[in-house]
PDB file of C-alpha atoms and ligand atoms in Angstrom:
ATOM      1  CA  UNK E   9       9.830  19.023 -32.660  1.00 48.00           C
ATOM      2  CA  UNK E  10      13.546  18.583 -33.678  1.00 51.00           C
ATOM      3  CA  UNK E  11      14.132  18.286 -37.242  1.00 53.00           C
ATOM      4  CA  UNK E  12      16.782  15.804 -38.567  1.00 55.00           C
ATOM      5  CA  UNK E  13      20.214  16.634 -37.054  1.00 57.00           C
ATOM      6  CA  UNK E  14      21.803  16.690 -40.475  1.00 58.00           C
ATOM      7  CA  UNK E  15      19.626  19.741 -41.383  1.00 59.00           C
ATOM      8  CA  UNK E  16      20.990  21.823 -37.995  1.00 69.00           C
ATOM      9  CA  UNK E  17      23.084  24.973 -38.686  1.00 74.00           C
ATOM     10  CA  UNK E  18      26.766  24.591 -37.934  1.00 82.00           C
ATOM     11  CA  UNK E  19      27.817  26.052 -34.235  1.00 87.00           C
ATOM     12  CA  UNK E  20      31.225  27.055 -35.653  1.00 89.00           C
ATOM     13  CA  UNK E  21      29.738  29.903 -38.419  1.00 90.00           C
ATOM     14  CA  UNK E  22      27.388  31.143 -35.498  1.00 90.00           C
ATOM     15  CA  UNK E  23      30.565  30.986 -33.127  1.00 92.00           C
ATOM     16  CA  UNK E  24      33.431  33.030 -36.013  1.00 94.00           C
ATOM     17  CA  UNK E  25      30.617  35.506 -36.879  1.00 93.00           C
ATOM     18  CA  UNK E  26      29.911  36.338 -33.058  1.00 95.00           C
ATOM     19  CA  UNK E  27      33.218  36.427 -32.782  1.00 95.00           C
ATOM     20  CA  UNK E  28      34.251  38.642 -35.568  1.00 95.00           C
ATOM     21  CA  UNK E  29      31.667  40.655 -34.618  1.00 95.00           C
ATOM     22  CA  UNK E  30      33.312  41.633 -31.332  1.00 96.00           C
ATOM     23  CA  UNK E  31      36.613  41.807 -32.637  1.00 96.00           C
ATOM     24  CA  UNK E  32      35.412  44.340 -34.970  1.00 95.00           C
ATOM     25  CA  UNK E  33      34.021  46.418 -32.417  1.00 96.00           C
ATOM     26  CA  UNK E  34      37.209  46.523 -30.497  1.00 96.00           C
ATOM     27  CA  UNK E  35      39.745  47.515 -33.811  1.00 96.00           C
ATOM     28  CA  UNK E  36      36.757  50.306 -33.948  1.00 94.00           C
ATOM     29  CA  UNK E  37      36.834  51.763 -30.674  1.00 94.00           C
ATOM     30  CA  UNK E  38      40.654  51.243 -30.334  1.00 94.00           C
ATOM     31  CA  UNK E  39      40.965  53.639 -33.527  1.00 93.00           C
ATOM     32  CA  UNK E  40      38.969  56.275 -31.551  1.00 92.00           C
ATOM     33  CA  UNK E  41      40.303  55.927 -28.561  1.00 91.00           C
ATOM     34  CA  UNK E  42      43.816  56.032 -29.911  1.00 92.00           C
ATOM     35  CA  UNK E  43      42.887  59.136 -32.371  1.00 90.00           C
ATOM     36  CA  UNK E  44      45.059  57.153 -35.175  1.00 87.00           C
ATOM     37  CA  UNK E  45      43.203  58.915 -37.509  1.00 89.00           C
ATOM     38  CA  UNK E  46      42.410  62.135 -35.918  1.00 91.00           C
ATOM     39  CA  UNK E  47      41.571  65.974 -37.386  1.00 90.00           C
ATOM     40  CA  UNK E  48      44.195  68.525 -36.352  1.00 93.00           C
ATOM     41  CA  UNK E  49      43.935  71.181 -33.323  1.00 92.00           C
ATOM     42  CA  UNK E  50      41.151  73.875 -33.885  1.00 94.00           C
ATOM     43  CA  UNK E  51      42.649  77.479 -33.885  1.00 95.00           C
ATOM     44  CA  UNK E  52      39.654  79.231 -33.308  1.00 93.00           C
ATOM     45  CA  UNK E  53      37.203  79.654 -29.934  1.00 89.00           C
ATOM     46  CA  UNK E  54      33.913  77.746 -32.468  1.00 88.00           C
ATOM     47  CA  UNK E  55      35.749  74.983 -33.569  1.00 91.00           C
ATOM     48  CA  UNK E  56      36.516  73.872 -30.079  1.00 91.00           C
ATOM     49  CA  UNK E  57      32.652  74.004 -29.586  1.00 91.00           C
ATOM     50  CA  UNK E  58      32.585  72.312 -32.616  1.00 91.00           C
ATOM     51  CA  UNK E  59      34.986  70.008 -31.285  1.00 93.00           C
ATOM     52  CA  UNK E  60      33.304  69.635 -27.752  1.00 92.00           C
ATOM     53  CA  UNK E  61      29.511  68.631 -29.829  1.00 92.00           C
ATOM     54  CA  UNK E  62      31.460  66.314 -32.210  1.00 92.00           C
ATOM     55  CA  UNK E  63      32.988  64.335 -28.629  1.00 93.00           C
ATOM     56  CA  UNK E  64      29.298  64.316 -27.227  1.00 92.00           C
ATOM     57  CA  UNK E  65      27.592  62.983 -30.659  1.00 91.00           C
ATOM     58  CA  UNK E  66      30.999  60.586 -30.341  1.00 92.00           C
ATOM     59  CA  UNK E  67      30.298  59.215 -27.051  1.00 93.00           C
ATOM     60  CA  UNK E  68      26.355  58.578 -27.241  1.00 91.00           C
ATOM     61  CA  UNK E  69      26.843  56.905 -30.845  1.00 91.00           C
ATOM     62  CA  UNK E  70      29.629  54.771 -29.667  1.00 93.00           C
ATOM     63  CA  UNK E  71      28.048  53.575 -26.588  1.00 94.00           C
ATOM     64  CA  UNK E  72      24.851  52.765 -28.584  1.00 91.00           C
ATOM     65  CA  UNK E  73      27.433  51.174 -31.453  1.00 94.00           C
ATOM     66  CA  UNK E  74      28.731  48.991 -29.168  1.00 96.00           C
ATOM     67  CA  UNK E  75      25.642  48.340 -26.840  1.00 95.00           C
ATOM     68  CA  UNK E  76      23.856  46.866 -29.917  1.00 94.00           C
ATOM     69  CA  UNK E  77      26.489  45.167 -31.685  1.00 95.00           C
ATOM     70  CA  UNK E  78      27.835  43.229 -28.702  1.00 95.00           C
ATOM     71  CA  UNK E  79      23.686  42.219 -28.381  1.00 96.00           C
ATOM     72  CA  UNK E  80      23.676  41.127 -31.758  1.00 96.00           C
ATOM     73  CA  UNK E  81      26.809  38.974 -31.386  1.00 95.00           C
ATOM     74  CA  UNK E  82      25.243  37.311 -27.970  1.00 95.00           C
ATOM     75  CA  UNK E  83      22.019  37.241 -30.356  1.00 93.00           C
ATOM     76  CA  UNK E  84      23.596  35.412 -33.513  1.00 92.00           C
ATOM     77  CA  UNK E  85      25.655  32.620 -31.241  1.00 92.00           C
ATOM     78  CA  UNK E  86      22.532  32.183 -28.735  1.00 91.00           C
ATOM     79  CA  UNK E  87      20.041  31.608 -30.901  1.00 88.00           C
ATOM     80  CA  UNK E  88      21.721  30.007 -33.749  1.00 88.00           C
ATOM     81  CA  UNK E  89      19.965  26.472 -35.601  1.00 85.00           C
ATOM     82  CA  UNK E  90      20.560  24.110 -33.322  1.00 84.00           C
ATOM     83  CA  UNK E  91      17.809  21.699 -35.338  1.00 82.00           C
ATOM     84  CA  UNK E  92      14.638  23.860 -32.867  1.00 83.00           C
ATOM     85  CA  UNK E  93      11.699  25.327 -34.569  1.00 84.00           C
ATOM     86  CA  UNK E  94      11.518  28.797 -35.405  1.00 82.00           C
ATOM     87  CA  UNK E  95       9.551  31.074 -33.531  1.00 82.00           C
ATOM     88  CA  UNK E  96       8.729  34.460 -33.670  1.00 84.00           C
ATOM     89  CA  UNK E  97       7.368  37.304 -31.784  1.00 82.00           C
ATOM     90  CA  UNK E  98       4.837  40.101 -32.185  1.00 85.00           C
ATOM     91  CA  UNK E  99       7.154  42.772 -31.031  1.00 85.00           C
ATOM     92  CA  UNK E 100       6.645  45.029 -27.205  1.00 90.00           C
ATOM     93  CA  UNK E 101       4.540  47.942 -27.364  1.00 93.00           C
ATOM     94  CA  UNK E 102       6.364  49.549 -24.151  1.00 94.00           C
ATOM     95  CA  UNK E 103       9.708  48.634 -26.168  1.00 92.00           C
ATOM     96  CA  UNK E 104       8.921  50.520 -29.389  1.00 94.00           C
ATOM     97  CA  UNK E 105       7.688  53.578 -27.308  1.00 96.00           C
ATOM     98  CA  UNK E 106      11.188  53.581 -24.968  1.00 95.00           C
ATOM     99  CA  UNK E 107      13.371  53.193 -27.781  1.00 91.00           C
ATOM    100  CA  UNK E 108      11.472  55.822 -29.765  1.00 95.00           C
ATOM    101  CA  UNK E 109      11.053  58.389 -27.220  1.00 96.00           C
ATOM    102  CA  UNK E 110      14.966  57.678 -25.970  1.00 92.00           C
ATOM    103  CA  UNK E 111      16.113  58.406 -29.893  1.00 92.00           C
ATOM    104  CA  UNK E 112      13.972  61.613 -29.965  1.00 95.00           C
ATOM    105  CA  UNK E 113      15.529  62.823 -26.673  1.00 93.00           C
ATOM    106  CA  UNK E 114      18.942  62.256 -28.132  1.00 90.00           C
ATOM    107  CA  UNK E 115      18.624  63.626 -31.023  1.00 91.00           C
ATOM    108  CA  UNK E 116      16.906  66.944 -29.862  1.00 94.00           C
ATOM    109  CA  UNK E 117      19.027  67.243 -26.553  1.00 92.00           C
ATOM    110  CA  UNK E 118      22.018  66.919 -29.122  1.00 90.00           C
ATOM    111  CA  UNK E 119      20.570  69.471 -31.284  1.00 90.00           C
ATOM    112  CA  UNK E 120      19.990  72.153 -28.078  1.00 90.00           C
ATOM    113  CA  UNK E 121      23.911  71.369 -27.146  1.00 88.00           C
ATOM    114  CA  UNK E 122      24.555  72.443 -30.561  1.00 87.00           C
ATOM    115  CA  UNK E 123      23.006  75.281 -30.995  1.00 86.00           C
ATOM    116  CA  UNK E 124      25.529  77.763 -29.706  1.00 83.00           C
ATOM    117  CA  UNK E 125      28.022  76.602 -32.174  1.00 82.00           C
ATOM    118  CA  UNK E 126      25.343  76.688 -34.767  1.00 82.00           C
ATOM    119  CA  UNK E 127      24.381  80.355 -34.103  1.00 85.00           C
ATOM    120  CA  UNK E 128      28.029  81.859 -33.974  1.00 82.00           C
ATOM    121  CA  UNK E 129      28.563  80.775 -37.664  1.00 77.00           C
ATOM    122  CA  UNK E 130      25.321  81.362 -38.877  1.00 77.00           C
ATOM    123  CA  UNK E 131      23.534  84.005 -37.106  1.00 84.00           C
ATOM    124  CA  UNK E 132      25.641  86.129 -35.287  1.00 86.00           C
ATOM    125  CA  UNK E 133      26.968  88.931 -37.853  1.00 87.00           C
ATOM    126  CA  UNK E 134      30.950  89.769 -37.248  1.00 87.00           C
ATOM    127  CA  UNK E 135      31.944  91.995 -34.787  1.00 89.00           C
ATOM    128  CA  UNK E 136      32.147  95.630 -35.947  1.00 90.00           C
ATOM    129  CA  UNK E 137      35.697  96.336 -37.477  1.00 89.00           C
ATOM    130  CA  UNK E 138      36.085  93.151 -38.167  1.00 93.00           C
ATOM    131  CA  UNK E 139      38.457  92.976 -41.194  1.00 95.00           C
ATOM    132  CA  UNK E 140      36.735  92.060 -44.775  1.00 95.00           C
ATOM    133  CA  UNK E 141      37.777  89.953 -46.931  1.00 97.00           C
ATOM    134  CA  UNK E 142      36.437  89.059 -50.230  1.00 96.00           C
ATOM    135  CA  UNK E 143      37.107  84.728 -51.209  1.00 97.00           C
ATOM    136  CA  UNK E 144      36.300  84.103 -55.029  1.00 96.00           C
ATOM    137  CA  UNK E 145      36.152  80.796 -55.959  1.00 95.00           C
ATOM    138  CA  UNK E 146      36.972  79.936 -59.877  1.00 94.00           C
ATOM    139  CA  UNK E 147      38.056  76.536 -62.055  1.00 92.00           C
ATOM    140  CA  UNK E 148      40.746  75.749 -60.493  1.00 93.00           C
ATOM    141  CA  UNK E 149      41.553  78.754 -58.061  1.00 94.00           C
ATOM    142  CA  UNK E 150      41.300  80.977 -54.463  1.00 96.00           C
ATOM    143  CA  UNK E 151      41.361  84.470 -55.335  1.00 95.00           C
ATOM    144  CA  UNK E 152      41.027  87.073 -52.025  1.00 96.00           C
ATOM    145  CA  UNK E 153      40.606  90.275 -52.027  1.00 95.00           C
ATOM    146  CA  UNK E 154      41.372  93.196 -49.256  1.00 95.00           C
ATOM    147  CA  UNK E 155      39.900  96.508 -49.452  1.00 93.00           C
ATOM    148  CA  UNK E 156      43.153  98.029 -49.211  1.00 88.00           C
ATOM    149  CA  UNK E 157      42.944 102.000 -46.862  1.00 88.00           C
ATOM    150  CA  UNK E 158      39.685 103.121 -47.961  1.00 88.00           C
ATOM    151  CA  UNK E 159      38.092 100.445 -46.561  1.00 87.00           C
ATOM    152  CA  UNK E 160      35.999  99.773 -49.341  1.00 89.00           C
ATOM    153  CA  UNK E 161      35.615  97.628 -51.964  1.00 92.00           C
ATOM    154  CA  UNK E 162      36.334  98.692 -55.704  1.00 90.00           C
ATOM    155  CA  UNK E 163      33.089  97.673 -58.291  1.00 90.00           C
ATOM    156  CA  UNK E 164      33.756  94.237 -60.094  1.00 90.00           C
ATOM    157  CA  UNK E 165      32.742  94.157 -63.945  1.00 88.00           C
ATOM    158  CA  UNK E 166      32.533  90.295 -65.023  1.00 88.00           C
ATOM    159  CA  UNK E 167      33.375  91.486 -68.610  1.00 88.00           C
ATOM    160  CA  UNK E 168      36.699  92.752 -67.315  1.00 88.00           C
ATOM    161  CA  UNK E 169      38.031  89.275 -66.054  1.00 89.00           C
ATOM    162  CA  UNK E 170      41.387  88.929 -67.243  1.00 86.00           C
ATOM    163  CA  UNK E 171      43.237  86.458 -65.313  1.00 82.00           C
ATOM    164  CA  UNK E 172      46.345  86.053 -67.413  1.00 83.00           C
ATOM    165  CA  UNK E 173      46.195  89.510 -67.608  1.00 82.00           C
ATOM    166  CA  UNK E 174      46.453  89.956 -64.122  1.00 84.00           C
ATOM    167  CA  UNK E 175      42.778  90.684 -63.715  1.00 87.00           C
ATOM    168  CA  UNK E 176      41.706  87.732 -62.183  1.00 89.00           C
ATOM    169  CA  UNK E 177      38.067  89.247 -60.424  1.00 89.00           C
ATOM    170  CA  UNK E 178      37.401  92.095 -63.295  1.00 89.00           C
ATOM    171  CA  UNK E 179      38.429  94.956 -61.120  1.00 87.00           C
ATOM    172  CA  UNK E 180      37.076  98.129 -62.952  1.00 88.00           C
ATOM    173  CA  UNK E 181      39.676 100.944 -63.345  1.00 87.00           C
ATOM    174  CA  UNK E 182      37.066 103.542 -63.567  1.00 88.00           C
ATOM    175  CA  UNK E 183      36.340 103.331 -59.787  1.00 86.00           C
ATOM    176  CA  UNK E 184      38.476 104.733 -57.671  1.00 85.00           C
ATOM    177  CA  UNK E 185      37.497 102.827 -54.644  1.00 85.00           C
ATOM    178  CA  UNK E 186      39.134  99.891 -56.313  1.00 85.00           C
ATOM    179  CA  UNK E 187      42.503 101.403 -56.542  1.00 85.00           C
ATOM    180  CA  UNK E 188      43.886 100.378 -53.522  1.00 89.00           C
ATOM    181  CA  UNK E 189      42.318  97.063 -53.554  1.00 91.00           C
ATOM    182  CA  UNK E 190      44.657  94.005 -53.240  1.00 92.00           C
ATOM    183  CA  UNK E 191      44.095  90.854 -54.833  1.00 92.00           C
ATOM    184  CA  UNK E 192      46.350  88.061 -54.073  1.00 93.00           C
ATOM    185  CA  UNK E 193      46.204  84.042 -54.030  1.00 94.00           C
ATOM    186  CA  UNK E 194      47.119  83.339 -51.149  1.00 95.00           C
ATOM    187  CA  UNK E 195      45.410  84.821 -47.559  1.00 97.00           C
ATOM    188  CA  UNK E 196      46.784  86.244 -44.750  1.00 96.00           C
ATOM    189  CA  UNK E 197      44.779  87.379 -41.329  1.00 97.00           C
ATOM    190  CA  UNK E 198      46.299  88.924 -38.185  1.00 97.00           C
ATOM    191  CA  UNK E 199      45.737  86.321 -35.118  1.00 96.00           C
ATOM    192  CA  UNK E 200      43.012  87.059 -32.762  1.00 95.00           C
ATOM    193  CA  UNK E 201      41.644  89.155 -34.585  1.00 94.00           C
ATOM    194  CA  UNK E 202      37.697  89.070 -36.040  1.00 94.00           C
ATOM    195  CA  UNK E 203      37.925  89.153 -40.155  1.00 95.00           C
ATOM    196  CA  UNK E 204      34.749  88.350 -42.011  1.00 95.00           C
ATOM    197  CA  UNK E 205      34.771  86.812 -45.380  1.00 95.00           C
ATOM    198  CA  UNK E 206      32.584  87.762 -48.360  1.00 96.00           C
ATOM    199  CA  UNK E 207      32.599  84.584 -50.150  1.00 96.00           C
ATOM    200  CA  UNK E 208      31.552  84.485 -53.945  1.00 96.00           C
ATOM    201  CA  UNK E 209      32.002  81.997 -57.194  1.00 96.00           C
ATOM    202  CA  UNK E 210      32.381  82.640 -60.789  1.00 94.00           C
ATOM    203  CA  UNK E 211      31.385  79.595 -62.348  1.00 93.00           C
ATOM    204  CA  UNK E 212      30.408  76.883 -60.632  1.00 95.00           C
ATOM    205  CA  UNK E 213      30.000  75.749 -56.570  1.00 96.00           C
ATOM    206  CA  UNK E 214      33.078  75.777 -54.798  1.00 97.00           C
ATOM    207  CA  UNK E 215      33.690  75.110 -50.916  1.00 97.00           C
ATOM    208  CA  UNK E 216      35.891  77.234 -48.555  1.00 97.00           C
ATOM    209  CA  UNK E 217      36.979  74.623 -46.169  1.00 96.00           C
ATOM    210  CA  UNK E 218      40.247  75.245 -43.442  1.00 96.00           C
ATOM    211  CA  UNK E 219      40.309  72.249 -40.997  1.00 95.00           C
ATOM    212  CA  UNK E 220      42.128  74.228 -38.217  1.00 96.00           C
ATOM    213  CA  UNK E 221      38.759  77.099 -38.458  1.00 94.00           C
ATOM    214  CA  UNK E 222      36.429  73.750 -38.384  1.00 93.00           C
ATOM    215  CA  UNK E 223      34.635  76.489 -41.410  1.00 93.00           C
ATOM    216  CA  UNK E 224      33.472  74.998 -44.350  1.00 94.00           C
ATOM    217  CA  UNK E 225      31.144  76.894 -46.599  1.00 94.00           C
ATOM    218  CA  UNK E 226      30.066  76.828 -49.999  1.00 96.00           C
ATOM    219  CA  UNK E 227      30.795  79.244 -52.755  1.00 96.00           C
ATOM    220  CA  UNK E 228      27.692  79.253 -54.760  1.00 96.00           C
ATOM    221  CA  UNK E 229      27.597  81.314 -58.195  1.00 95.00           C
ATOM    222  CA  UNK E 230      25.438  84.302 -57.684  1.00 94.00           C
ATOM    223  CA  UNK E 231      25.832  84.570 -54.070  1.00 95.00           C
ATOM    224  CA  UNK E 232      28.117  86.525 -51.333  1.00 95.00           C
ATOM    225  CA  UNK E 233      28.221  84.475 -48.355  1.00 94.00           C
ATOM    226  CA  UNK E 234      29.098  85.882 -45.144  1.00 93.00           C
ATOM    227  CA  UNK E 235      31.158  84.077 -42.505  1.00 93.00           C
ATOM    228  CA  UNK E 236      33.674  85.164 -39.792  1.00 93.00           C
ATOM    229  CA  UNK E 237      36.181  83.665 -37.649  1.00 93.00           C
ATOM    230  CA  UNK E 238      38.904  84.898 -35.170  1.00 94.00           C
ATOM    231  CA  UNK E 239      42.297  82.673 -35.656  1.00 95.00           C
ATOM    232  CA  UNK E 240      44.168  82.091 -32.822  1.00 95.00           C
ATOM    233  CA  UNK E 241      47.345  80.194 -33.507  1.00 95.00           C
ATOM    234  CA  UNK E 242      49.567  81.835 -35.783  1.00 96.00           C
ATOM    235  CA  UNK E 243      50.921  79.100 -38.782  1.00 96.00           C
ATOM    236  CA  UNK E 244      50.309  78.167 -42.314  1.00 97.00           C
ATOM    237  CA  UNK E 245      46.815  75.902 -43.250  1.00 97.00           C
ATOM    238  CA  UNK E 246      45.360  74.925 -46.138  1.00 96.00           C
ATOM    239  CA  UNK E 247      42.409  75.942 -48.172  1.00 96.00           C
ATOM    240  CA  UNK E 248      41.516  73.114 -50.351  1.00 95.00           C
ATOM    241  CA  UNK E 249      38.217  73.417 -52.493  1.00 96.00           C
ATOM    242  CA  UNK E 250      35.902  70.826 -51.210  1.00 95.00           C
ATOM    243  CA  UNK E 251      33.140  70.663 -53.646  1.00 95.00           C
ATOM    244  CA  UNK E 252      34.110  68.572 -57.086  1.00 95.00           C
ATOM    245  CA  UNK E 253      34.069  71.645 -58.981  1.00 95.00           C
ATOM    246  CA  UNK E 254      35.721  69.651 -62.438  1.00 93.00           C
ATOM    247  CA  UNK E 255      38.289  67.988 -64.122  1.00 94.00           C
ATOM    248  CA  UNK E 256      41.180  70.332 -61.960  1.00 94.00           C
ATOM    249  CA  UNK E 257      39.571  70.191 -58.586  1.00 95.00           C
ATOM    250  CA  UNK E 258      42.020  68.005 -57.096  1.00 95.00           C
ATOM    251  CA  UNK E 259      44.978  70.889 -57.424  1.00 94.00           C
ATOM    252  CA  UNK E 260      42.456  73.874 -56.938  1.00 95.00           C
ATOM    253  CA  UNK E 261      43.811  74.787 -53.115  1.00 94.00           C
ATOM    254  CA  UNK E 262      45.709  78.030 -51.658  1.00 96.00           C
ATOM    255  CA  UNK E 263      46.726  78.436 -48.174  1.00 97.00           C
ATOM    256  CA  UNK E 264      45.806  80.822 -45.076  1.00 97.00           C
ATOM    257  CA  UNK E 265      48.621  82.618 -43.104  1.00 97.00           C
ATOM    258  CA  UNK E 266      47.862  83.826 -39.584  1.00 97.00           C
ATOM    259  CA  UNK E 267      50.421  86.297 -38.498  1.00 96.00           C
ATOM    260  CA  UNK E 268      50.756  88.529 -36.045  1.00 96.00           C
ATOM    261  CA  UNK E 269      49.491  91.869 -36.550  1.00 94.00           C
ATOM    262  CA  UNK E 270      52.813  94.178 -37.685  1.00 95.00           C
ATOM    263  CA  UNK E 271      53.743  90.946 -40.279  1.00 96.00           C
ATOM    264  CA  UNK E 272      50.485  91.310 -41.122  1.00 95.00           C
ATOM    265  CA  UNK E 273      50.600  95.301 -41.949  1.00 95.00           C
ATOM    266  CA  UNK E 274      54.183  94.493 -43.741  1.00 95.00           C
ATOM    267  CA  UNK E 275      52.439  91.576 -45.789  1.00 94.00           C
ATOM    268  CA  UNK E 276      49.380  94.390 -46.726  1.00 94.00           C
ATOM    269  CA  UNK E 277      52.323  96.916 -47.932  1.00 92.00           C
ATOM    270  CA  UNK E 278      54.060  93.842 -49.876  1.00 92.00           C
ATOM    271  CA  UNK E 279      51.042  92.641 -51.315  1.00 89.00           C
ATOM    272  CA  UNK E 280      50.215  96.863 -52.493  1.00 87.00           C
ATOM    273  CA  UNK E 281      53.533  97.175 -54.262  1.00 87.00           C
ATOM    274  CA  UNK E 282      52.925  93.712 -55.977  1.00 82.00           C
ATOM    275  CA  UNK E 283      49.513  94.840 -57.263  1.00 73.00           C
ATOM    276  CA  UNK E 284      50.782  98.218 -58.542  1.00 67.00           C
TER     277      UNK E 284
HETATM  278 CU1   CU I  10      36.538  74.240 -56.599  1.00 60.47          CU
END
């Protein structure tokens, strides 16, 4: 039964939605596909698996994007009030099971692709000799610390912070192992090689984050947290904080140096006559 045709929905909001709909999905993909907005090139052998997984998880999500939304465009002009009764349906059994089953298998195949990448950063230790360094995260600053010759790191005493008075981690004078320990705001690693980071906060949570590594991990009061990376383009990236750690978040960022290995030895010797 038709109802009056005064009370049928216009074709022309059906018809600019559909269409808006499509042209929306096109400015989307054309931003992808043209990288307009795209992350900078990883510099270290996980972040182009991280890279690789973020493509695949790229390429099934945008096919499904625009799978469904071109549907729902066909779907909003086809069946739009035309003055016809409503009807409705009680939904397909063998449907619901597909779909469900097809978004499991996604999910968990995506999950087994990722797993190497997963594992590197978080359950493979560092290589042996890889080079330590200790990240300290504090309102509103990187501090890192290198062992210096011994190899070891000098014992911290929290009532010995002192940053304006050049005692920014509470280095404790009374061990010698700290002696030759550097501290310095900015960091520099030799490229290619393994260095793993000991990363710690003093107040609140802080986050370690270098786009080129693809690393991000949190500094949480408390805590040393292990991670390691091999850089393999020399150059100069930042290290903003990216947890809102207060009021002077927004300036609290240092930057990472990857050298090659004798500017790196020169930059240790520098960096030892500064501290003296
Ligand atoms: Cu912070």
């Amino acid at each position: 039964m038709l109802r009056q045709k005064a009370c049928a929905g216009s074709t022309a909001v059906a018809a600019v939605f559909s269409l808006f709909l499509v042209l929306f999905v096109g400015i989307t993909c054309y931003l992808f596909i043209a990288k307009t907005w795209w992350f900078p090139i990883s510099i270290t052998g996980f972040g182009r698996e991280v890279d690789a997984q973020f493509m695949r998880t790229l390429w099934i999500t945008g096919i499904v994007f625009v799978l469904s939304q071109v549907a729902l465009a066909y779907a909003i002009y086809k069946f739009r009030d035309r003055g016809q009764r409503a009807s409705h349906s009680e939904g397909n059994q063998t449907m619901e099971v597909l779909w469900t089953l097809a978004t499991i298998i996604m999910f968990v195949g995506l999950g087994f692709l990722a797993r190497n990448a997963w594992a590197e950063v978080h359950f493979r230790s560092a290589v042996p000799g890889a080079i330590p360094i200790e990240v300290t995260g504090q309102q509103f600053a990187w501090n890192f610390r290198y062992t210096g010759p011994d190899g070891v790191f000098g014992r911290l005493k929290p009532e010995l912070i002192n940053a304006s008075g050049g005692n920014p981690l509470g280095l404790d004078p009374a061990d010698a192992a700290g002696k030759d320990d550097i501290v310095s705001p900015v960091m520099a690693v030799p490229v290619n090689r393994e260095v793993e980071l000991l990363i710690r906060s003093q107040d609140v949570t802080h986050s370690f984050f270098v786009r080129e590594l693809r690393l991000k991990q949190d500094a949480v009061p408390g805590l040393t947290i292990r991670v390691h990376f091999a850089a393999t383009e020399p150059g100069r990236y930042e290290i903003p904080c990216a947890e809102l750690c207060g009021l002077g978040h927004y300036r609290m960022h240092s930057f990472l140096t990857v050298m090659s290995d004798s500017e790196f030895q020169s930059w240790l010797r520098e960096q030892a006559a500064a501290n003296q």
